Amino acid sequence: MRHADEESELPKLIRRYVTPDRRYLKLGGSLLGMRGCERGKFTRKLGEAAGQISPRELCILLDGGWRERKTAAWLIAAAGRTEFRGRLGELLLASQGPYAGQAYCVALATFGTSADADLLVAYLDRYLPRPDLYYDQAAALGTLLLLDTRLGADQAAQFLTPDGLWQHWIVGPPSKDYDAPDSYREFIRQLCDLADESARHCTARRR
């Protein structure tokens, strides 16, 4: 629950970090369509914002709606603020709203440790047995596959066995549009590349 001072501060943070150039709408797949100067300008401004926002302000955004949470997760990714790992994992697992889960996955992917992989495993353990819930299963699996590649691990294999949880989720009602798991890994990798481009402009980047 937000305190009164945070309630009054939130609109200012939204105007400064979330809505400029409709940033919250572009964070995700829309970014992949940007090229040249447009892409460079966007990632530069995102990286600069990631360097300017304080941890307290990020916490306020993470307590907001999906637009604020989505933007905060990208700013966290660009700044490499691993201290938010647990909070992002909680938000991902709770799945209390739409549109932000993919951003949490991108941030965890940029952190790139086994601790981040464990959070994704916990998410898939909870939500792949629920084919009726079309949440962020594909993004989480793609992120886990990417981390497996980077870490030399094989945690995603438990979900991809024949007649395993991924297959049950795919074929379970309602019907779903889906691609091969490796395509989700590639998608998340491209988003991580954008976060890395933004990080070059972040003065507060954690190495």
CSV table of N, CA and C in Angstrom, one decimal, residues 9 11 26 39 47 49 54 60 69 103 109 111 147 156-157 174 180 187 189-190 204-205:
chain,number,residue,atom,x,y,z
A,9,GLU,N,3.4,11.7,-5.4
A,9,GLU,CA,4.6,11.7,-6.2
A,9,GLU,C,4.4,10.8,-7.4
A,11,PRO,N,2.1,10.6,-9.9
A,11,PRO,CA,1.9,11.2,-11.2
A,11,PRO,C,3.1,11.9,-11.8
A,26,LYS,N,6.1,1.3,-26.1
A,26,LYS,CA,7.1,0.8,-27.0
A,26,LYS,C,8.0,-0.2,-26.4
A,39,ARG,N,15.9,4.1,-33.2
A,39,ARG,CA,16.3,3.2,-32.1
A,39,ARG,C,17.4,3.8,-31.2
A,47,GLY,N,18.3,4.7,-21.3
A,47,GLY,CA,19.4,4.6,-20.5
A,47,GLY,C,19.7,5.8,-19.6
A,49,ALA,N,17.4,7.8,-18.4
A,49,ALA,CA,16.3,7.7,-17.4
A,49,ALA,C,16.7,6.7,-16.3
A,54,SER,N,15.8,7.1,-8.9
A,54,SER,CA,16.3,6.5,-7.7
A,54,SER,C,15.7,5.2,-7.3
A,60,ILE,N,8.2,3.0,-6.0
A,60,ILE,CA,6.9,3.6,-6.2
A,60,ILE,C,6.3,3.2,-7.5
A,69,ARG,N,4.8,-0.5,-13.8
A,69,ARG,CA,5.7,-1.6,-13.5
A,69,ARG,C,6.5,-2.1,-14.7
A,103,ALA,N,8.4,-7.8,-19.3
A,103,ALA,CA,9.4,-6.9,-18.8
A,103,ALA,C,10.2,-7.4,-17.6
A,109,ALA,N,16.6,-11.8,-17.2
A,109,ALA,CA,17.6,-12.2,-18.2
A,109,ALA,C,18.8,-11.4,-18.3
A,111,PHE,N,20.1,-9.8,-15.7
A,111,PHE,CA,20.9,-10.2,-14.5
A,111,PHE,C,21.7,-11.4,-14.8
A,147,LEU,N,18.9,-18.2,-20.4
A,147,LEU,CA,19.8,-18.3,-19.3
A,147,LEU,C,20.5,-19.7,-19.3
A,156,ALA,N,15.4,-25.8,-18.4
A,156,ALA,CA,14.2,-25.8,-19.2
A,156,ALA,C,13.8,-27.2,-19.6
A,157,ALA,N,14.7,-28.1,-19.7
A,157,ALA,CA,14.5,-29.4,-20.2
A,157,ALA,C,13.3,-30.1,-19.4
A,174,PRO,N,-7.9,-22.9,-23.4
A,174,PRO,CA,-8.4,-22.6,-24.7
A,174,PRO,C,-7.2,-22.7,-25.7
A,180,ALA,N,7.8,-22.4,-31.8
A,180,ALA,CA,8.8,-23.3,-31.2
A,180,ALA,C,9.5,-22.6,-30.0
A,187,PHE,N,13.5,-14.2,-29.2
A,187,PHE,CA,12.8,-12.9,-28.9
A,187,PHE,C,13.3,-12.2,-27.7
A,189,ARG,N,16.2,-12.7,-26.3
A,189,ARG,CA,17.6,-12.2,-26.5
A,189,ARG,C,17.6,-10.9,-27.2
A,190,GLN,N,16.8,-10.7,-28.2
A,190,GLN,CA,16.8,-9.4,-28.9
A,190,GLN,C,16.3,-8.3,-28.0
A,204,ALA,N,24.4,5.1,-13.9
A,204,ALA,CA,24.3,4.3,-12.7
A,204,ALA,C,24.4,2.8,-12.9
A,205,ARG,N,24.9,2.4,-14.1
A,205,ARG,CA,24.9,1.0,-14.4
A,205,ARG,C,25.7,0.2,-13.4
